[in-house]
């Protein structure tokens, strides 16, 4: 990243434009390699469409696009807790980061058309920290081209930090009932639907509500014969993989999720949660990366 830009000026490089979507600040990416949309609220990557391919990320047609409401789909950034946190009592769900206004720190498009945006959130940008120390910096670097890469770096200030984090990516699939997710064979997991600890046997198939935290950092592949494609989800510095499909009843209970939309999506998330929460000494940093490719 070489250029630092003021998002209020027209200093954005060719291929990246600022726009407002329903009152939310966003950056539209349009290069020979890909198009995409990134919101300032939550540093939320909502769209990534590699040239010549259908959208890779799933975005609900019922999603809110409103200040203070989470976007349903794309890649929500969950930080500094996941769900209701390890205590089971934290609000807002998945932490304050996805509802907070991040600041554009840098934007670049390289000669091939790969676009990179860096967004930053500090404690002073957050209205209600829920008891989390104010002295931290979170930085999300998004690179979009024929691949999508997100790196979330959290750096502690003068206090130590203890947090959970996830890049909660939603993927578009031809039919969740017909895809296979491989890469987690023999991995231990917590089944959040039943509460039981299990061990994965073979590839994952979605046959009912699925909400699992795998204690495994392996590369996953969504094998989608119906769409004639394989989506590879590679992770770095992420001890957990979360897999989610809400199925029928849970979809109906979510106001920002169409009743039948569950067939077109699955979440494969890059995470450090529960016993794999991150502890940072003062001044220390930690980076977690998600990289998505198509074949
Ligand atoms: O990642 C799976 C999960 O934690 C599920 O338990 C489910 O609730 C989902 O995330 C979506 O959470 P949200 O707060 O966006 O409704």
GROMACS .gro file of C-alpha atoms and ligand atoms in nm:
model
  311
    1UNK     CA    1   0.000   0.000   0.000
    2UNK     CA    2   0.165   0.317  -0.106
    3UNK     CA    3  -0.104   0.586  -0.124
    4UNK     CA    4  -0.288   0.723   0.171
    5UNK     CA    5  -0.601   0.908   0.066
    6UNK     CA    6  -0.854   1.141   0.212
    7UNK     CA    7  -1.191   0.975   0.144
    8UNK     CA    8  -1.356   1.317   0.133
    9UNK     CA    9  -1.164   1.419  -0.176
   10UNK     CA   10  -1.166   1.282  -0.525
   11UNK     CA   11  -0.814   1.148  -0.468
   12UNK     CA   12  -0.925   0.790  -0.510
   13UNK     CA   13  -0.739   0.598  -0.780
   14UNK     CA   14  -0.913   0.510  -1.106
   15UNK     CA   15  -1.121   0.198  -1.045
   16UNK     CA   16  -1.242   0.302  -0.699
   17UNK     CA   17  -1.524   0.552  -0.647
   18UNK     CA   18  -1.695   0.674  -0.333
   19UNK     CA   19  -2.072   0.643  -0.319
   20UNK     CA   20  -2.357   0.653  -0.074
   21UNK     CA   21  -2.595   0.359  -0.056
   22UNK     CA   22  -2.908   0.432   0.147
   23UNK     CA   23  -2.716   0.684   0.354
   24UNK     CA   24  -2.418   0.452   0.408
   25UNK     CA   25  -2.072   0.551   0.281
   26UNK     CA   26  -1.924   0.293   0.049
   27UNK     CA   27  -1.655   0.242  -0.213
   28UNK     CA   28  -1.738   0.084  -0.548
   29UNK     CA   29  -1.457  -0.110  -0.715
   30UNK     CA   30  -1.463  -0.158  -1.088
   31UNK     CA   31  -1.145  -0.279  -1.257
   32UNK     CA   32  -1.066  -0.521  -1.541
   33UNK     CA   33  -1.023  -0.794  -1.277
   34UNK     CA   34  -1.330  -0.751  -1.059
   35UNK     CA   35  -1.611  -0.537  -0.933
   36UNK     CA   36  -1.710  -0.499  -0.571
   37UNK     CA   37  -1.861  -0.289  -0.296
   38UNK     CA   38  -1.714  -0.212   0.048
   39UNK     CA   39  -1.904  -0.021   0.317
   40UNK     CA   40  -1.744   0.207   0.576
   41UNK     CA   41  -1.990   0.075   0.834
   42UNK     CA   42  -1.830  -0.244   0.958
   43UNK     CA   43  -1.554  -0.232   0.690
   44UNK     CA   44  -1.804  -0.460   0.526
   45UNK     CA   45  -1.721  -0.621   0.193
   46UNK     CA   46  -2.069  -0.667   0.048
   47UNK     CA   47  -1.987  -0.773  -0.309
   48UNK     CA   48  -1.702  -0.932  -0.497
   49UNK     CA   49  -1.758  -1.031  -0.859
   50UNK     CA   50  -1.446  -1.148  -1.045
   51UNK     CA   51  -1.457  -1.056  -1.416
   52UNK     CA   52  -1.657  -1.306  -1.616
   53UNK     CA   53  -1.788  -1.490  -1.310
   54UNK     CA   54  -2.115  -1.470  -1.118
   55UNK     CA   55  -2.103  -1.312  -0.769
   56UNK     CA   56  -1.903  -1.520  -0.522
   57UNK     CA   57  -2.036  -1.363  -0.204
   58UNK     CA   58  -2.399  -1.400  -0.106
   59UNK     CA   59  -2.599  -1.093  -0.007
   60UNK     CA   60  -2.959  -1.117   0.115
   61UNK     CA   61  -3.223  -0.937  -0.086
   62UNK     CA   62  -3.381  -0.857   0.252
   63UNK     CA   63  -3.066  -0.708   0.405
   64UNK     CA   64  -3.086  -0.381   0.593
   65UNK     CA   65  -2.862  -0.107   0.460
   66UNK     CA   66  -2.911   0.130   0.750
   67UNK     CA   67  -2.683   0.303   0.998
   68UNK     CA   68  -2.648   0.086   1.308
   69UNK     CA   69  -2.789  -0.228   1.148
   70UNK     CA   70  -2.573  -0.517   1.030
   71UNK     CA   71  -2.563  -0.601   0.661
   72UNK     CA   72  -2.680  -0.958   0.592
   73UNK     CA   73  -2.426  -1.120   0.363
   74UNK     CA   74  -2.085  -1.039   0.221
   75UNK     CA   75  -1.813  -1.050   0.488
   76UNK     CA   76  -1.914  -0.907   0.826
   77UNK     CA   77  -1.617  -0.837   1.055
   78UNK     CA   78  -1.690  -0.980   1.400
   79UNK     CA   79  -1.479  -0.822   1.675
   80UNK     CA   80  -1.407  -0.814   1.970
   81UNK     CA   81  -1.646  -1.096   2.046
   82UNK     CA   82  -1.823  -1.360   1.839
   83UNK     CA   83  -2.199  -1.411   1.873
   84UNK     CA   84  -2.278  -1.324   2.233
   85UNK     CA   85  -1.914  -1.384   2.334
   86UNK     CA   86  -1.766  -1.636   2.571
   87UNK     CA   87  -1.989  -1.511   2.855
   88UNK     CA   88  -2.297  -1.559   2.637
   89UNK     CA   89  -2.414  -1.212   2.737
   90UNK     CA   90  -2.241  -0.965   2.510
   91UNK     CA   91  -2.431  -0.724   2.289
   92UNK     CA   92  -2.443  -0.628   2.011
   93UNK     CA   93  -2.414  -0.977   1.862
   94UNK     CA   94  -2.075  -1.037   1.697
   95UNK     CA   95  -1.923  -0.724   1.856
   96UNK     CA   96  -1.930  -0.353   1.791
   97UNK     CA   97  -1.695  -0.356   1.488
   98UNK     CA   98  -1.956  -0.449   1.227
   99UNK     CA   99  -2.182  -0.161   1.333
  100UNK     CA  100  -1.907   0.099   1.369
  101UNK     CA  101  -1.792   0.352   1.115
  102UNK     CA  102  -1.442   0.261   0.991
  103UNK     CA  103  -1.213   0.517   0.827
  104UNK     CA  104  -1.051   0.477   0.488
  105UNK     CA  105  -0.676   0.484   0.538
  106UNK     CA  106  -0.547   0.386   0.195
  107UNK     CA  107  -0.670   0.294  -0.150
  108UNK     CA  108  -0.473   0.165  -0.445
  109UNK     CA  109  -0.526  -0.004  -0.780
  110UNK     CA  110  -0.221  -0.175  -0.928
  111UNK     CA  111  -0.154  -0.188  -1.303
  112UNK     CA  112  -0.319  -0.531  -1.336
  113UNK     CA  113  -0.643  -0.401  -1.181
  114UNK     CA  114  -0.608  -0.545  -0.831
  115UNK     CA  115  -0.774  -0.299  -0.593
  116UNK     CA  116  -0.673  -0.262  -0.230
  117UNK     CA  117  -0.854  -0.068   0.041
  118UNK     CA  118  -0.737  -0.033   0.402
  119UNK     CA  119  -0.990   0.065   0.668
  120UNK     CA  120  -0.919   0.146   1.030
  121UNK     CA  121  -1.120   0.143   1.353
  122UNK     CA  122  -0.991   0.271   1.686
  123UNK     CA  123  -1.157   0.264   2.025
  124UNK     CA  124  -1.233   0.634   2.010
  125UNK     CA  125  -1.452   0.570   1.702
  126UNK     CA  126  -1.681   0.343   1.903
  127UNK     CA  127  -1.973   0.477   2.106
  128UNK     CA  128  -2.020   0.179   2.338
  129UNK     CA  129  -1.717  -0.044   2.386
  130UNK     CA  130  -1.906  -0.285   2.613
  131UNK     CA  131  -1.615  -0.281   2.859
  132UNK     CA  132  -1.349  -0.352   2.595
  133UNK     CA  133  -1.033  -0.135   2.633
  134UNK     CA  134  -1.041   0.181   2.422
  135UNK     CA  135  -0.673   0.168   2.336
  136UNK     CA  136  -0.670  -0.059   2.030
  137UNK     CA  137  -0.644  -0.030   1.654
  138UNK     CA  138  -0.815  -0.264   1.410
  139UNK     CA  139  -0.712  -0.246   1.046
  140UNK     CA  140  -0.875  -0.439   0.764
  141UNK     CA  141  -0.692  -0.462   0.433
  142UNK     CA  142  -0.913  -0.579   0.147
  143UNK     CA  143  -0.756  -0.683  -0.184
  144UNK     CA  144  -0.991  -0.755  -0.471
  145UNK     CA  145  -0.901  -0.894  -0.809
  146UNK     CA  146  -0.934  -1.246  -0.946
  147UNK     CA  147  -0.890  -1.347  -0.580
  148UNK     CA  148  -1.029  -1.183  -0.266
  149UNK     CA  149  -0.806  -1.138   0.036
  150UNK     CA  150  -0.892  -0.982   0.371
  151UNK     CA  151  -0.642  -0.934   0.653
  152UNK     CA  152  -0.764  -0.812   0.991
  153UNK     CA  153  -0.484  -0.680   1.212
  154UNK     CA  154  -0.555  -0.586   1.572
  155UNK     CA  155  -0.291  -0.399   1.768
  156UNK     CA  156  -0.299  -0.336   2.142
  157UNK     CA  157  -0.217   0.006   2.286
  158UNK     CA  158  -0.097   0.042   2.641
  159UNK     CA  159  -0.334  -0.220   2.778
  160UNK     CA  160  -0.345  -0.592   2.704
  161UNK     CA  161  -0.629  -0.719   2.489
  162UNK     CA  162  -0.831  -1.038   2.494
  163UNK     CA  163  -1.075  -1.083   2.206
  164UNK     CA  164  -1.257  -1.309   1.963
  165UNK     CA  165  -1.268  -1.231   1.591
  166UNK     CA  166  -1.419  -1.364   1.270
  167UNK     CA  167  -1.441  -1.281   0.903
  168UNK     CA  168  -1.795  -1.414   0.869
  169UNK     CA  169  -1.797  -1.478   0.493
  170UNK     CA  170  -2.124  -1.570   0.321
  171UNK     CA  171  -2.082  -1.761  -0.006
  172UNK     CA  172  -2.330  -1.790  -0.286
  173UNK     CA  173  -2.404  -2.152  -0.385
  174UNK     CA  174  -2.633  -2.308  -0.645
  175UNK     CA  175  -2.814  -2.516  -0.380
  176UNK     CA  176  -2.687  -2.562  -0.024
  177UNK     CA  177  -2.849  -2.908  -0.018
  178UNK     CA  178  -2.626  -3.023  -0.302
  179UNK     CA  179  -2.284  -2.874  -0.225
  180UNK     CA  180  -2.005  -3.040  -0.032
  181UNK     CA  181  -1.756  -2.861   0.190
  182UNK     CA  182  -1.430  -3.047   0.221
  183UNK     CA  183  -1.112  -2.982   0.418
  184UNK     CA  184  -1.243  -3.052   0.769
  185UNK     CA  185  -1.244  -3.432   0.774
  186UNK     CA  186  -1.156  -3.557   1.127
  187UNK     CA  187  -1.171  -3.204   1.273
  188UNK     CA  188  -1.323  -3.166   1.618
  189UNK     CA  189  -1.616  -2.927   1.635
  190UNK     CA  190  -1.874  -2.776   1.865
  191UNK     CA  191  -2.222  -2.823   1.724
  192UNK     CA  192  -2.403  -2.508   1.839
  193UNK     CA  193  -2.741  -2.652   1.740
  194UNK     CA  194  -2.717  -2.961   1.966
  195UNK     CA  195  -2.451  -2.830   2.207
  196UNK     CA  196  -2.247  -3.151   2.154
  197UNK     CA  197  -1.880  -3.191   2.066
  198UNK     CA  198  -1.832  -3.403   1.755
  199UNK     CA  199  -1.568  -3.512   1.507
  200UNK     CA  200  -1.626  -3.447   1.136
  201UNK     CA  201  -1.646  -3.754   0.916
  202UNK     CA  202  -1.572  -3.681   0.551
  203UNK     CA  203  -1.705  -3.373   0.372
  204UNK     CA  204  -1.976  -3.153   0.522
  205UNK     CA  205  -2.318  -3.173   0.361
  206UNK     CA  206  -2.600  -2.943   0.464
  207UNK     CA  207  -2.902  -3.150   0.563
  208UNK     CA  208  -3.050  -2.941   0.846
  209UNK     CA  209  -2.969  -2.624   1.044
  210UNK     CA  210  -2.590  -2.615   1.071
  211UNK     CA  211  -2.400  -2.392   1.313
  212UNK     CA  212  -2.057  -2.530   1.399
  213UNK     CA  213  -1.726  -2.408   1.533
  214UNK     CA  214  -1.447  -2.630   1.402
  215UNK     CA  215  -1.122  -2.638   1.595
  216UNK     CA  216  -0.924  -2.656   1.275
  217UNK     CA  217  -0.749  -2.409   1.049
  218UNK     CA  218  -0.744  -2.618   0.729
  219UNK     CA  219  -0.818  -2.486   0.382
  220UNK     CA  220  -1.180  -2.554   0.285
  221UNK     CA  221  -1.330  -2.602  -0.059
  222UNK     CA  222  -1.695  -2.553  -0.146
  223UNK     CA  223  -1.756  -2.812  -0.417
  224UNK     CA  224  -2.050  -2.675  -0.611
  225UNK     CA  225  -2.129  -2.897  -0.910
  226UNK     CA  226  -2.450  -2.707  -0.985
  227UNK     CA  227  -2.252  -2.388  -1.039
  228UNK     CA  228  -1.965  -2.579  -1.199
  229UNK     CA  229  -1.717  -2.419  -0.963
  230UNK     CA  230  -1.502  -2.476  -0.659
  231UNK     CA  231  -1.460  -2.192  -0.409
  232UNK     CA  232  -1.141  -2.231  -0.207
  233UNK     CA  233  -1.131  -2.065   0.135
  234UNK     CA  234  -0.777  -2.042   0.270
  235UNK     CA  235  -0.693  -1.899   0.611
  236UNK     CA  236  -0.389  -1.782   0.802
  237UNK     CA  237  -0.357  -1.728   1.179
  238UNK     CA  238  -0.711  -1.854   1.223
  239UNK     CA  239  -0.752  -2.150   1.458
  240UNK     CA  240  -1.124  -2.195   1.391
  241UNK     CA  241  -1.354  -2.243   1.096
  242UNK     CA  242  -1.720  -2.162   1.155
  243UNK     CA  243  -1.976  -2.321   0.923
  244UNK     CA  244  -2.333  -2.195   0.914
  245UNK     CA  245  -2.655  -2.249   0.723
  246UNK     CA  246  -2.975  -2.145   0.903
  247UNK     CA  247  -3.203  -2.384   0.711
  248UNK     CA  248  -3.583  -2.333   0.719
  249UNK     CA  249  -3.709  -2.230   1.065
  250UNK     CA  250  -3.420  -2.007   1.159
  251UNK     CA  251  -3.440  -1.823   0.824
  252UNK     CA  252  -3.805  -1.750   0.889
  253UNK     CA  253  -3.720  -1.597   1.225
  254UNK     CA  254  -3.472  -1.347   1.077
  255UNK     CA  255  -3.633  -1.030   0.944
  256UNK     CA  256  -3.336  -0.951   0.719
  257UNK     CA  257  -3.321  -1.296   0.560
  258UNK     CA  258  -3.571  -1.417   0.298
  259UNK     CA  259  -3.759  -1.732   0.397
  260UNK     CA  260  -3.621  -1.930   0.104
  261UNK     CA  261  -3.280  -1.769   0.072
  262UNK     CA  262  -3.102  -2.032   0.283
  263UNK     CA  263  -3.078  -2.263  -0.019
  264UNK     CA  264  -2.849  -2.015  -0.196
  265UNK     CA  265  -2.583  -1.962   0.069
  266UNK     CA  266  -2.346  -2.106   0.322
  267UNK     CA  267  -2.102  -1.939   0.558
  268UNK     CA  268  -1.744  -2.059   0.590
  269UNK     CA  269  -1.578  -1.830   0.841
  270UNK     CA  270  -1.221  -1.749   0.934
  271UNK     CA  271  -1.212  -1.714   1.311
  272UNK     CA  272  -1.039  -1.721   1.646
  273UNK     CA  273  -1.309  -1.786   1.905
  274UNK     CA  274  -1.382  -1.959   2.238
  275UNK     CA  275  -1.058  -2.122   2.366
  276UNK     CA  276  -0.877  -1.981   2.062
  277UNK     CA  277  -0.948  -1.619   2.156
  278UNK     CA  278  -0.647  -1.392   2.100
  279UNK     CA  279  -0.446  -1.245   2.390
  280UNK     CA  280  -0.218  -0.951   2.315
  281UNK     CA  281   0.034  -0.791   2.548
  282UNK     CA  282   0.058  -0.409   2.535
  283UNK     CA  283   0.193  -0.299   2.196
  284UNK     CA  284   0.152  -0.642   2.038
  285UNK     CA  285  -0.039  -0.708   1.715
  286UNK     CA  286  -0.212  -1.004   1.556
  287UNK     CA  287  -0.318  -1.057   1.194
  288UNK     CA  288  -0.572  -1.306   1.059
  289UNK     CA  289  -0.621  -1.362   0.685
  290UNK     CA  290  -0.894  -1.499   0.461
  291UNK     CA  291  -0.813  -1.568   0.095
  292UNK     CA  292  -1.079  -1.681  -0.152
  293UNK     CA  293  -1.010  -1.818  -0.500
  294UNK     CA  294  -1.228  -1.974  -0.769
  295UNK     CA  295  -1.162  -2.268  -0.997
  296LIG     O1  296  -2.157  -1.776   1.242
  296LIG     C1  297  -2.274  -1.837   1.276
  296LIG     C2  298  -2.355  -1.743   1.363
  296LIG     O2  299  -2.284  -1.710   1.478
  296LIG     C3  300  -2.489  -1.810   1.389
  296LIG     O3  301  -2.503  -1.853   1.522
  296LIG     C4  302  -2.590  -1.711   1.340
  296LIG     O4  303  -2.659  -1.647   1.438
  296LIG     C5  304  -2.509  -1.622   1.248
  296LIG     O5  305  -2.379  -1.620   1.295
  296LIG     C6  306  -2.561  -1.485   1.217
  296LIG     O6  307  -2.556  -1.399   1.325
  296LIG     P1  308  -2.623  -1.255   1.315
  296LIG     O7  309  -2.588  -1.184   1.443
  296LIG     O8  310  -2.564  -1.187   1.195
  296LIG     O9  311  -2.770  -1.277   1.297
   0.00000   0.00000   0.00000
